[in-house]
Amino acid sequence: MIRNRIKELRTKLGMTQGELAEACGVRRETIVFLEQGKYNPSLQLAHAAAKALGTTIDDLFQFDD
Amino acid sequence: MAVVTGQYWLFAATVLVGSLVNLALRRRTPEANADERDHQIDGASALMALQIFAWIGLGAAFLLFYYQDRIPQFATIAGTLTIAAAGVMILYGLIDTYLRRVQNGRLGLFSAFAAFLVVALVILSLRLLSGEDDWICSNGTWVMHGHPTAEAPSTPCPEPR
């Protein structure tokens, strides 16, 4: 299972889901599902999200081993 | 309506124009139309739909072949269903193989084979839809034009006034 801090960092930056979606090149619904932990992103999307939120993939996503 | 009235060119033109308009409108939309999640879901949906269609189509075709003695037209419908089911599965396999090879940069002879298959299918479709081998109503009787495989139509052939 993969947990993430997307919503936490997004709201801290004052960014809307739509703005983050546009920055990542995906639809807003995808960001919604990402934040809810219902979708596991590709490496490309994970990198784009981390870059848009000014952090790293390791900091943004946590893997439960 | 175009298919029902036999105006196949109108059907093909409508599909072509609709597709081009759809493509043009999608290009003008600034936000993403479909992303990786959509492709993932779409791919799974398409595969499931193809498999269901193939199974139902083949099942229906077997039933229709079984009862073709009662209604002769069943054989034609069953043949069409069988060809359609096989056709979409073959098409799916070709597209799947093509996309995988494009990813690996190994198209090789596959492109030539796929192009040959598409051309062959187009020619076959034109041959089947051209009405070359068909029954023609002439002076109150059905006359063979070429070598039609179907029996003479059961509908009346009116005499010219």
JSON list of N, CA, C and O in Angstrom, two decimals, chain B residues 1-56:
[
{"chain": "B", "resi": 1, "resn": "MET", "atom": "N", "xyz": [-29.25, 4.80, -40.38]},
{"chain": "B", "resi": 1, "resn": "MET", "atom": "CA", "xyz": [-30.17, 4.95, -41.51]},
{"chain": "B", "resi": 1, "resn": "MET", "atom": "C", "xyz": [-29.44, 4.70, -42.83]},
{"chain": "B", "resi": 1, "resn": "MET", "atom": "O", "xyz": [-29.98, 4.10, -43.75]},
{"chain": "B", "resi": 2, "resn": "ALA", "atom": "N", "xyz": [-28.19, 5.21, -42.90]},
{"chain": "B", "resi": 2, "resn": "ALA", "atom": "CA", "xyz": [-27.42, 5.03, -44.14]},
{"chain": "B", "resi": 2, "resn": "ALA", "atom": "C", "xyz": [-27.19, 3.54, -44.41]},
{"chain": "B", "resi": 2, "resn": "ALA", "atom": "O", "xyz": [-27.25, 3.09, -45.55]},
{"chain": "B", "resi": 3, "resn": "VAL", "atom": "N", "xyz": [-26.91, 2.78, -43.36]},
{"chain": "B", "resi": 3, "resn": "VAL", "atom": "CA", "xyz": [-26.67, 1.34, -43.55]},
{"chain": "B", "resi": 3, "resn": "VAL", "atom": "C", "xyz": [-27.97, 0.66, -43.95]},
{"chain": "B", "resi": 3, "resn": "VAL", "atom": "O", "xyz": [-28.00, -0.19, -44.83]},
{"chain": "B", "resi": 4, "resn": "VAL", "atom": "N", "xyz": [-29.06, 1.03, -43.30]},
{"chain": "B", "resi": 4, "resn": "VAL", "atom": "CA", "xyz": [-30.35, 0.41, -43.60]},
{"chain": "B", "resi": 4, "resn": "VAL", "atom": "C", "xyz": [-30.76, 0.67, -45.04]},
{"chain": "B", "resi": 4, "resn": "VAL", "atom": "O", "xyz": [-31.29, -0.22, -45.72]},
{"chain": "B", "resi": 5, "resn": "THR", "atom": "N", "xyz": [-30.53, 1.87, -45.53]},
{"chain": "B", "resi": 5, "resn": "THR", "atom": "CA", "xyz": [-30.92, 2.21, -46.90]},
{"chain": "B", "resi": 5, "resn": "THR", "atom": "C", "xyz": [-29.88, 1.77, -47.92]},
{"chain": "B", "resi": 5, "resn": "THR", "atom": "O", "xyz": [-30.08, 1.97, -49.11]},
{"chain": "B", "resi": 6, "resn": "GLY", "atom": "N", "xyz": [-28.79, 1.20, -47.48]},
{"chain": "B", "resi": 6, "resn": "GLY", "atom": "CA", "xyz": [-27.78, 0.70, -48.41]},
{"chain": "B", "resi": 6, "resn": "GLY", "atom": "C", "xyz": [-26.81, 1.75, -48.90]},
{"chain": "B", "resi": 6, "resn": "GLY", "atom": "O", "xyz": [-26.01, 1.50, -49.79]},
{"chain": "B", "resi": 7, "resn": "GLN", "atom": "N", "xyz": [-26.88, 2.98, -48.33]},
{"chain": "B", "resi": 7, "resn": "GLN", "atom": "CA", "xyz": [-25.96, 4.04, -48.78]},
{"chain": "B", "resi": 7, "resn": "GLN", "atom": "C", "xyz": [-24.70, 3.98, -47.91]},
{"chain": "B", "resi": 7, "resn": "GLN", "atom": "O", "xyz": [-24.49, 4.82, -47.02]},
{"chain": "B", "resi": 8, "resn": "TYR", "atom": "N", "xyz": [-23.87, 2.98, -48.19]},
{"chain": "B", "resi": 8, "resn": "TYR", "atom": "CA", "xyz": [-22.71, 2.74, -47.34]},
{"chain": "B", "resi": 8, "resn": "TYR", "atom": "C", "xyz": [-21.70, 3.88, -47.42]},
{"chain": "B", "resi": 8, "resn": "TYR", "atom": "O", "xyz": [-20.98, 4.15, -46.45]},
{"chain": "B", "resi": 9, "resn": "TRP", "atom": "N", "xyz": [-21.65, 4.58, -48.55]},
{"chain": "B", "resi": 9, "resn": "TRP", "atom": "CA", "xyz": [-20.70, 5.68, -48.68]},
{"chain": "B", "resi": 9, "resn": "TRP", "atom": "C", "xyz": [-21.06, 6.78, -47.69]},
{"chain": "B", "resi": 9, "resn": "TRP", "atom": "O", "xyz": [-20.19, 7.44, -47.13]},
{"chain": "B", "resi": 10, "resn": "LEU", "atom": "N", "xyz": [-22.36, 6.97, -47.47]},
{"chain": "B", "resi": 10, "resn": "LEU", "atom": "CA", "xyz": [-22.82, 8.01, -46.53]},
{"chain": "B", "resi": 10, "resn": "LEU", "atom": "C", "xyz": [-22.42, 7.64, -45.11]},
{"chain": "B", "resi": 10, "resn": "LEU", "atom": "O", "xyz": [-21.97, 8.49, -44.33]},
{"chain": "B", "resi": 11, "resn": "PHE", "atom": "N", "xyz": [-22.54, 6.35, -44.80]},
{"chain": "B", "resi": 11, "resn": "PHE", "atom": "CA", "xyz": [-22.14, 5.86, -43.48]},
{"chain": "B", "resi": 11, "resn": "PHE", "atom": "C", "xyz": [-20.65, 6.08, -43.26]},
{"chain": "B", "resi": 11, "resn": "PHE", "atom": "O", "xyz": [-20.22, 6.62, -42.22]},
{"chain": "B", "resi": 12, "resn": "ALA", "atom": "N", "xyz": [-19.85, 5.70, -44.26]},
{"chain": "B", "resi": 12, "resn": "ALA", "atom": "CA", "xyz": [-18.40, 5.84, -44.13]},
{"chain": "B", "resi": 12, "resn": "ALA", "atom": "C", "xyz": [-18.01, 7.32, -44.02]},
{"chain": "B", "resi": 12, "resn": "ALA", "atom": "O", "xyz": [-17.16, 7.69, -43.21]},
{"chain": "B", "resi": 13, "resn": "ALA", "atom": "N", "xyz": [-18.65, 8.16, -44.81]},
{"chain": "B", "resi": 13, "resn": "ALA", "atom": "CA", "xyz": [-18.34, 9.60, -44.78]},
{"chain": "B", "resi": 13, "resn": "ALA", "atom": "C", "xyz": [-18.71, 10.19, -43.42]},
{"chain": "B", "resi": 13, "resn": "ALA", "atom": "O", "xyz": [-17.97, 11.02, -42.87]},
{"chain": "B", "resi": 14, "resn": "THR", "atom": "N", "xyz": [-19.84, 9.78, -42.86]},
{"chain": "B", "resi": 14, "resn": "THR", "atom": "CA", "xyz": [-20.27, 10.30, -41.56]},
{"chain": "B", "resi": 14, "resn": "THR", "atom": "C", "xyz": [-19.29, 9.92, -40.47]},
{"chain": "B", "resi": 14, "resn": "THR", "atom": "O", "xyz": [-18.92, 10.76, -39.63]},
{"chain": "B", "resi": 15, "resn": "VAL", "atom": "N", "xyz": [-18.85, 8.66, -40.50]},
{"chain": "B", "resi": 15, "resn": "VAL", "atom": "CA", "xyz": [-17.88, 8.20, -39.50]},
{"chain": "B", "resi": 15, "resn": "VAL", "atom": "C", "xyz": [-16.57, 8.98, -39.63]},
{"chain": "B", "resi": 15, "resn": "VAL", "atom": "O", "xyz": [-15.99, 9.43, -38.64]},
{"chain": "B", "resi": 16, "resn": "LEU", "atom": "N", "xyz": [-16.13, 9.17, -40.88]},
{"chain": "B", "resi": 16, "resn": "LEU", "atom": "CA", "xyz": [-14.86, 9.86, -41.12]},
{"chain": "B", "resi": 16, "resn": "LEU", "atom": "C", "xyz": [-14.94, 11.32, -40.67]},
{"chain": "B", "resi": 16, "resn": "LEU", "atom": "O", "xyz": [-14.07, 11.80, -39.93]},
{"chain": "B", "resi": 17, "resn": "VAL", "atom": "N", "xyz": [-15.99, 12.01, -41.07]},
{"chain": "B", "resi": 17, "resn": "VAL", "atom": "CA", "xyz": [-16.14, 13.42, -40.71]},
{"chain": "B", "resi": 17, "resn": "VAL", "atom": "C", "xyz": [-16.28, 13.57, -39.19]},
{"chain": "B", "resi": 17, "resn": "VAL", "atom": "O", "xyz": [-15.66, 14.45, -38.59]},
{"chain": "B", "resi": 18, "resn": "GLY", "atom": "N", "xyz": [-17.08, 12.71, -38.58]},
{"chain": "B", "resi": 18, "resn": "GLY", "atom": "CA", "xyz": [-17.26, 12.76, -37.13]},
{"chain": "B", "resi": 18, "resn": "GLY", "atom": "C", "xyz": [-15.95, 12.56, -36.39]},
{"chain": "B", "resi": 18, "resn": "GLY", "atom": "O", "xyz": [-15.65, 13.25, -35.41]},
{"chain": "B", "resi": 19, "resn": "SER", "atom": "N", "xyz": [-15.13, 11.63, -36.88]},
{"chain": "B", "resi": 19, "resn": "SER", "atom": "CA", "xyz": [-13.83, 11.36, -36.24]},
{"chain": "B", "resi": 19, "resn": "SER", "atom": "C", "xyz": [-12.91, 12.56, -36.37]},
{"chain": "B", "resi": 19, "resn": "SER", "atom": "O", "xyz": [-12.22, 12.94, -35.40]},
{"chain": "B", "resi": 20, "resn": "LEU", "atom": "N", "xyz": [-12.90, 13.19, -37.56]},
{"chain": "B", "resi": 20, "resn": "LEU", "atom": "CA", "xyz": [-12.02, 14.35, -37.77]},
{"chain": "B", "resi": 20, "resn": "LEU", "atom": "C", "xyz": [-12.46, 15.54, -36.90]},
{"chain": "B", "resi": 20, "resn": "LEU", "atom": "O", "xyz": [-11.62, 16.23, -36.31]},
{"chain": "B", "resi": 21, "resn": "VAL", "atom": "N", "xyz": [-13.76, 15.75, -36.79]},
{"chain": "B", "resi": 21, "resn": "VAL", "atom": "CA", "xyz": [-14.27, 16.84, -35.95]},
{"chain": "B", "resi": 21, "resn": "VAL", "atom": "C", "xyz": [-13.91, 16.59, -34.49]},
{"chain": "B", "resi": 21, "resn": "VAL", "atom": "O", "xyz": [-13.47, 17.49, -33.77]},
{"chain": "B", "resi": 22, "resn": "ASN", "atom": "N", "xyz": [-14.07, 15.33, -34.07]},
{"chain": "B", "resi": 22, "resn": "ASN", "atom": "CA", "xyz": [-13.74, 14.96, -32.69]},
{"chain": "B", "resi": 22, "resn": "ASN", "atom": "C", "xyz": [-12.25, 15.21, -32.40]},
{"chain": "B", "resi": 22, "resn": "ASN", "atom": "O", "xyz": [-11.89, 15.78, -31.35]},
{"chain": "B", "resi": 23, "resn": "LEU", "atom": "N", "xyz": [-11.39, 14.83, -33.36]},
{"chain": "B", "resi": 23, "resn": "LEU", "atom": "CA", "xyz": [-9.95, 15.04, -33.18]},
{"chain": "B", "resi": 23, "resn": "LEU", "atom": "C", "xyz": [-9.62, 16.52, -33.08]},
{"chain": "B", "resi": 23, "resn": "LEU", "atom": "O", "xyz": [-8.85, 16.95, -32.22]},
{"chain": "B", "resi": 24, "resn": "ALA", "atom": "N", "xyz": [-10.24, 17.32, -33.96]},
{"chain": "B", "resi": 24, "resn": "ALA", "atom": "CA", "xyz": [-9.96, 18.76, -33.98]},
{"chain": "B", "resi": 24, "resn": "ALA", "atom": "C", "xyz": [-10.41, 19.42, -32.67]},
{"chain": "B", "resi": 24, "resn": "ALA", "atom": "O", "xyz": [-9.69, 20.24, -32.10]},
{"chain": "B", "resi": 25, "resn": "LEU", "atom": "N", "xyz": [-11.57, 19.03, -32.18]},
{"chain": "B", "resi": 25, "resn": "LEU", "atom": "CA", "xyz": [-12.07, 19.63, -30.94]},
{"chain": "B", "resi": 25, "resn": "LEU", "atom": "C", "xyz": [-11.21, 19.23, -29.74]},
{"chain": "B", "resi": 25, "resn": "LEU", "atom": "O", "xyz": [-10.95, 20.03, -28.84]},
{"chain": "B", "resi": 26, "resn": "ARG", "atom": "N", "xyz": [-10.73, 17.99, -29.74]},
{"chain": "B", "resi": 26, "resn": "ARG", "atom": "CA", "xyz": [-9.90, 17.53, -28.62]},
{"chain": "B", "resi": 26, "resn": "ARG", "atom": "C", "xyz": [-8.57, 18.28, -28.60]},
{"chain": "B", "resi": 26, "resn": "ARG", "atom": "O", "xyz": [-8.03, 18.56, -27.53]},
{"chain": "B", "resi": 27, "resn": "ARG", "atom": "N", "xyz": [-8.06, 18.62, -29.79]},
{"chain": "B", "resi": 27, "resn": "ARG", "atom": "CA", "xyz": [-6.79, 19.34, -29.83]},
{"chain": "B", "resi": 27, "resn": "ARG", "atom": "C", "xyz": [-6.94, 20.74, -29.27]},
{"chain": "B", "resi": 27, "resn": "ARG", "atom": "O", "xyz": [-5.99, 21.31, -28.74]},
{"chain": "B", "resi": 28, "resn": "ARG", "atom": "N", "xyz": [-8.13, 21.30, -29.39]},
{"chain": "B", "resi": 28, "resn": "ARG", "atom": "CA", "xyz": [-8.34, 22.67, -28.94]},
{"chain": "B", "resi": 28, "resn": "ARG", "atom": "C", "xyz": [-8.63, 22.74, -27.44]},
{"chain": "B", "resi": 28, "resn": "ARG", "atom": "O", "xyz": [-8.65, 23.81, -26.87]},
{"chain": "B", "resi": 29, "resn": "THR", "atom": "N", "xyz": [-8.86, 21.60, -26.81]},
{"chain": "B", "resi": 29, "resn": "THR", "atom": "CA", "xyz": [-9.16, 21.61, -25.37]},
{"chain": "B", "resi": 29, "resn": "THR", "atom": "C", "xyz": [-7.85, 21.72, -24.60]},
{"chain": "B", "resi": 29, "resn": "THR", "atom": "O", "xyz": [-6.96, 20.89, -24.77]},
{"chain": "B", "resi": 30, "resn": "PRO", "atom": "N", "xyz": [-7.69, 22.75, -23.73]},
{"chain": "B", "resi": 30, "resn": "PRO", "atom": "CA", "xyz": [-6.40, 22.97, -23.08]},
{"chain": "B", "resi": 30, "resn": "PRO", "atom": "C", "xyz": [-6.04, 21.89, -22.05]},
{"chain": "B", "resi": 30, "resn": "PRO", "atom": "O", "xyz": [-4.92, 21.42, -22.02]},
{"chain": "B", "resi": 31, "resn": "GLU", "atom": "N", "xyz": [-7.03, 21.48, -21.23]},
{"chain": "B", "resi": 31, "resn": "GLU", "atom": "CA", "xyz": [-6.67, 20.50, -20.21]},
{"chain": "B", "resi": 31, "resn": "GLU", "atom": "C", "xyz": [-6.60, 19.10, -20.80]},
{"chain": "B", "resi": 31, "resn": "GLU", "atom": "O", "xyz": [-7.07, 18.85, -21.89]},
{"chain": "B", "resi": 32, "resn": "ALA", "atom": "N", "xyz": [-6.03, 18.22, -20.06]},
{"chain": "B", "resi": 32, "resn": "ALA", "atom": "CA", "xyz": [-5.83, 16.84, -20.53]},
{"chain": "B", "resi": 32, "resn": "ALA", "atom": "C", "xyz": [-7.18, 16.16, -20.76]},
{"chain": "B", "resi": 32, "resn": "ALA", "atom": "O", "xyz": [-8.06, 16.22, -19.91]},
{"chain": "B", "resi": 33, "resn": "ASN", "atom": "N", "xyz": [-7.33, 15.54, -21.95]},
{"chain": "B", "resi": 33, "resn": "ASN", "atom": "CA", "xyz": [-8.56, 14.81, -22.23]},
{"chain": "B", "resi": 33, "resn": "ASN", "atom": "C", "xyz": [-8.55, 13.45, -21.55]},
{"chain": "B", "resi": 33, "resn": "ASN", "atom": "O", "xyz": [-9.56, 12.98, -21.06]},
{"chain": "B", "resi": 34, "resn": "ALA", "atom": "N", "xyz": [-7.41, 12.83, -21.57]},
{"chain": "B", "resi": 34, "resn": "ALA", "atom": "CA", "xyz": [-7.28, 11.49, -20.98]},
{"chain": "B", "resi": 34, "resn": "ALA", "atom": "C", "xyz": [-5.85, 11.37, -20.46]},
{"chain": "B", "resi": 34, "resn": "ALA", "atom": "O", "xyz": [-4.90, 11.74, -21.15]},
{"chain": "B", "resi": 35, "resn": "ASP", "atom": "N", "xyz": [-5.72, 10.85, -19.25]},
{"chain": "B", "resi": 35, "resn": "ASP", "atom": "CA", "xyz": [-4.38, 10.68, -18.71]},
{"chain": "B", "resi": 35, "resn": "ASP", "atom": "C", "xyz": [-4.12, 9.20, -18.47]},
{"chain": "B", "resi": 35, "resn": "ASP", "atom": "O", "xyz": [-4.88, 8.34, -18.89]},
{"chain": "B", "resi": 36, "resn": "GLU", "atom": "N", "xyz": [-3.04, 8.90, -17.73]},
{"chain": "B", "resi": 36, "resn": "GLU", "atom": "CA", "xyz": [-2.61, 7.50, -17.57]},
{"chain": "B", "resi": 36, "resn": "GLU", "atom": "C", "xyz": [-3.68, 6.67, -16.89]},
{"chain": "B", "resi": 36, "resn": "GLU", "atom": "O", "xyz": [-3.84, 5.48, -17.21]},
{"chain": "B", "resi": 37, "resn": "ARG", "atom": "N", "xyz": [-4.40, 7.27, -15.97]},
{"chain": "B", "resi": 37, "resn": "ARG", "atom": "CA", "xyz": [-5.46, 6.51, -15.28]},
{"chain": "B", "resi": 37, "resn": "ARG", "atom": "C", "xyz": [-6.57, 6.14, -16.26]},
{"chain": "B", "resi": 37, "resn": "ARG", "atom": "O", "xyz": [-7.11, 5.03, -16.24]},
{"chain": "B", "resi": 38, "resn": "ASP", "atom": "N", "xyz": [-6.93, 7.09, -17.13]},
{"chain": "B", "resi": 38, "resn": "ASP", "atom": "CA", "xyz": [-7.95, 6.81, -18.14]},
{"chain": "B", "resi": 38, "resn": "ASP", "atom": "C", "xyz": [-7.49, 5.70, -19.07]},
{"chain": "B", "resi": 38, "resn": "ASP", "atom": "O", "xyz": [-8.27, 4.80, -19.40]},
{"chain": "B", "resi": 39, "resn": "HIS", "atom": "N", "xyz": [-6.23, 5.76, -19.50]},
{"chain": "B", "resi": 39, "resn": "HIS", "atom": "CA", "xyz": [-5.71, 4.74, -20.42]},
{"chain": "B", "resi": 39, "resn": "HIS", "atom": "C", "xyz": [-5.74, 3.36, -19.75]},
{"chain": "B", "resi": 39, "resn": "HIS", "atom": "O", "xyz": [-6.03, 2.36, -20.40]},
{"chain": "B", "resi": 40, "resn": "GLN", "atom": "N", "xyz": [-5.42, 3.35, -18.46]},
{"chain": "B", "resi": 40, "resn": "GLN", "atom": "CA", "xyz": [-5.41, 2.08, -17.73]},
{"chain": "B", "resi": 40, "resn": "GLN", "atom": "C", "xyz": [-6.81, 1.48, -17.69]},
{"chain": "B", "resi": 40, "resn": "GLN", "atom": "O", "xyz": [-7.02, 0.30, -17.99]},
{"chain": "B", "resi": 41, "resn": "ILE", "atom": "N", "xyz": [-7.79, 2.33, -17.33]},
{"chain": "B", "resi": 41, "resn": "ILE", "atom": "CA", "xyz": [-9.17, 1.86, -17.23]},
{"chain": "B", "resi": 41, "resn": "ILE", "atom": "C", "xyz": [-9.72, 1.54, -18.61]},
{"chain": "B", "resi": 41, "resn": "ILE", "atom": "O", "xyz": [-10.39, 0.52, -18.81]},
{"chain": "B", "resi": 42, "resn": "ASP", "atom": "N", "xyz": [-9.43, 2.42, -19.58]},
{"chain": "B", "resi": 42, "resn": "ASP", "atom": "CA", "xyz": [-9.93, 2.20, -20.94]},
{"chain": "B", "resi": 42, "resn": "ASP", "atom": "C", "xyz": [-9.40, 0.89, -21.51]},
{"chain": "B", "resi": 42, "resn": "ASP", "atom": "O", "xyz": [-10.12, 0.15, -22.17]},
{"chain": "B", "resi": 43, "resn": "GLY", "atom": "N", "xyz": [-8.13, 0.63, -21.29]},
{"chain": "B", "resi": 43, "resn": "GLY", "atom": "CA", "xyz": [-7.53, -0.60, -21.81]},
{"chain": "B", "resi": 43, "resn": "GLY", "atom": "C", "xyz": [-8.20, -1.84, -21.24]},
{"chain": "B", "resi": 43, "resn": "GLY", "atom": "O", "xyz": [-8.55, -2.77, -21.97]},
{"chain": "B", "resi": 44, "resn": "ALA", "atom": "N", "xyz": [-8.39, -1.84, -19.91]},
{"chain": "B", "resi": 44, "resn": "ALA", "atom": "CA", "xyz": [-9.03, -2.98, -19.27]},
{"chain": "B", "resi": 44, "resn": "ALA", "atom": "C", "xyz": [-10.48, -3.12, -19.75]},
{"chain": "B", "resi": 44, "resn": "ALA", "atom": "O", "xyz": [-10.97, -4.23, -19.99]},
{"chain": "B", "resi": 45, "resn": "SER", "atom": "N", "xyz": [-11.17, -1.99, -19.90]},
{"chain": "B", "resi": 45, "resn": "SER", "atom": "CA", "xyz": [-12.57, -2.02, -20.34]},
{"chain": "B", "resi": 45, "resn": "SER", "atom": "C", "xyz": [-12.66, -2.56, -21.75]},
{"chain": "B", "resi": 45, "resn": "SER", "atom": "O", "xyz": [-13.54, -3.37, -22.06]},
{"chain": "B", "resi": 46, "resn": "ALA", "atom": "N", "xyz": [-11.76, -2.08, -22.64]},
{"chain": "B", "resi": 46, "resn": "ALA", "atom": "CA", "xyz": [-11.81, -2.51, -24.04]},
{"chain": "B", "resi": 46, "resn": "ALA", "atom": "C", "xyz": [-11.55, -4.01, -24.15]},
{"chain": "B", "resi": 46, "resn": "ALA", "atom": "O", "xyz": [-12.25, -4.71, -24.89]},
{"chain": "B", "resi": 47, "resn": "LEU", "atom": "N", "xyz": [-10.58, -4.49, -23.41]},
{"chain": "B", "resi": 47, "resn": "LEU", "atom": "CA", "xyz": [-10.26, -5.92, -23.49]},
{"chain": "B", "resi": 47, "resn": "LEU", "atom": "C", "xyz": [-11.43, -6.75, -23.00]},
{"chain": "B", "resi": 47, "resn": "LEU", "atom": "O", "xyz": [-11.81, -7.75, -23.63]},
{"chain": "B", "resi": 48, "resn": "MET", "atom": "N", "xyz": [-12.03, -6.33, -21.89]},
{"chain": "B", "resi": 48, "resn": "MET", "atom": "CA", "xyz": [-13.17, -7.07, -21.36]},
{"chain": "B", "resi": 48, "resn": "MET", "atom": "C", "xyz": [-14.34, -7.03, -22.34]},
{"chain": "B", "resi": 48, "resn": "MET", "atom": "O", "xyz": [-15.01, -8.05, -22.57]},
{"chain": "B", "resi": 49, "resn": "ALA", "atom": "N", "xyz": [-14.58, -5.87, -22.95]},
{"chain": "B", "resi": 49, "resn": "ALA", "atom": "CA", "xyz": [-15.68, -5.75, -23.91]},
{"chain": "B", "resi": 49, "resn": "ALA", "atom": "C", "xyz": [-15.45, -6.66, -25.11]},
{"chain": "B", "resi": 49, "resn": "ALA", "atom": "O", "xyz": [-16.37, -7.32, -25.59]},
{"chain": "B", "resi": 50, "resn": "LEU", "atom": "N", "xyz": [-14.20, -6.70, -25.60]},
{"chain": "B", "resi": 50, "resn": "LEU", "atom": "CA", "xyz": [-13.88, -7.55, -26.75]},
{"chain": "B", "resi": 50, "resn": "LEU", "atom": "C", "xyz": [-14.10, -9.02, -26.41]},
{"chain": "B", "resi": 50, "resn": "LEU", "atom": "O", "xyz": [-14.66, -9.78, -27.21]},
{"chain": "B", "resi": 51, "resn": "GLN", "atom": "N", "xyz": [-13.66, -9.42, -25.23]},
{"chain": "B", "resi": 51, "resn": "GLN", "atom": "CA", "xyz": [-13.80, -10.82, -24.84]},
{"chain": "B", "resi": 51, "resn": "GLN", "atom": "C", "xyz": [-15.27, -11.21, -24.69]},
{"chain": "B", "resi": 51, "resn": "GLN", "atom": "O", "xyz": [-15.69, -12.27, -25.15]},
{"chain": "B", "resi": 52, "resn": "ILE", "atom": "N", "xyz": [-16.05, -10.33, -24.07]},
{"chain": "B", "resi": 52, "resn": "ILE", "atom": "CA", "xyz": [-17.48, -10.61, -23.91]},
{"chain": "B", "resi": 52, "resn": "ILE", "atom": "C", "xyz": [-18.16, -10.69, -25.27]},
{"chain": "B", "resi": 52, "resn": "ILE", "atom": "O", "xyz": [-18.96, -11.59, -25.53]},
{"chain": "B", "resi": 53, "resn": "PHE", "atom": "N", "xyz": [-17.81, -9.72, -26.17]},
{"chain": "B", "resi": 53, "resn": "PHE", "atom": "CA", "xyz": [-18.41, -9.72, -27.50]},
{"chain": "B", "resi": 53, "resn": "PHE", "atom": "C", "xyz": [-18.05, -11.01, -28.24]},
{"chain": "B", "resi": 53, "resn": "PHE", "atom": "O", "xyz": [-18.90, -11.63, -28.89]},
{"chain": "B", "resi": 54, "resn": "ALA", "atom": "N", "xyz": [-16.78, -11.42, -28.13]},
{"chain": "B", "resi": 54, "resn": "ALA", "atom": "CA", "xyz": [-16.34, -12.62, -28.84]},
{"chain": "B", "resi": 54, "resn": "ALA", "atom": "C", "xyz": [-17.08, -13.85, -28.33]},
{"chain": "B", "resi": 54, "resn": "ALA", "atom": "O", "xyz": [-17.56, -14.67, -29.12]},
{"chain": "B", "resi": 55, "resn": "TRP", "atom": "N", "xyz": [-17.20, -13.99, -27.03]},
{"chain": "B", "resi": 55, "resn": "TRP", "atom": "CA", "xyz": [-17.87, -15.17, -26.46]},
{"chain": "B", "resi": 55, "resn": "TRP", "atom": "C", "xyz": [-19.35, -15.19, -26.82]},
{"chain": "B", "resi": 55, "resn": "TRP", "atom": "O", "xyz": [-19.90, -16.21, -27.22]},
{"chain": "B", "resi": 56, "resn": "ILE", "atom": "N", "xyz": [-20.02, -14.04, -26.64]},
{"chain": "B", "resi": 56, "resn": "ILE", "atom": "CA", "xyz": [-21.45, -13.97, -26.96]},
{"chain": "B", "resi": 56, "resn": "ILE", "atom": "C", "xyz": [-21.67, -14.18, -28.45]},
{"chain": "B", "resi": 56, "resn": "ILE", "atom": "O", "xyz": [-22.58, -14.90, -28.87]}
]
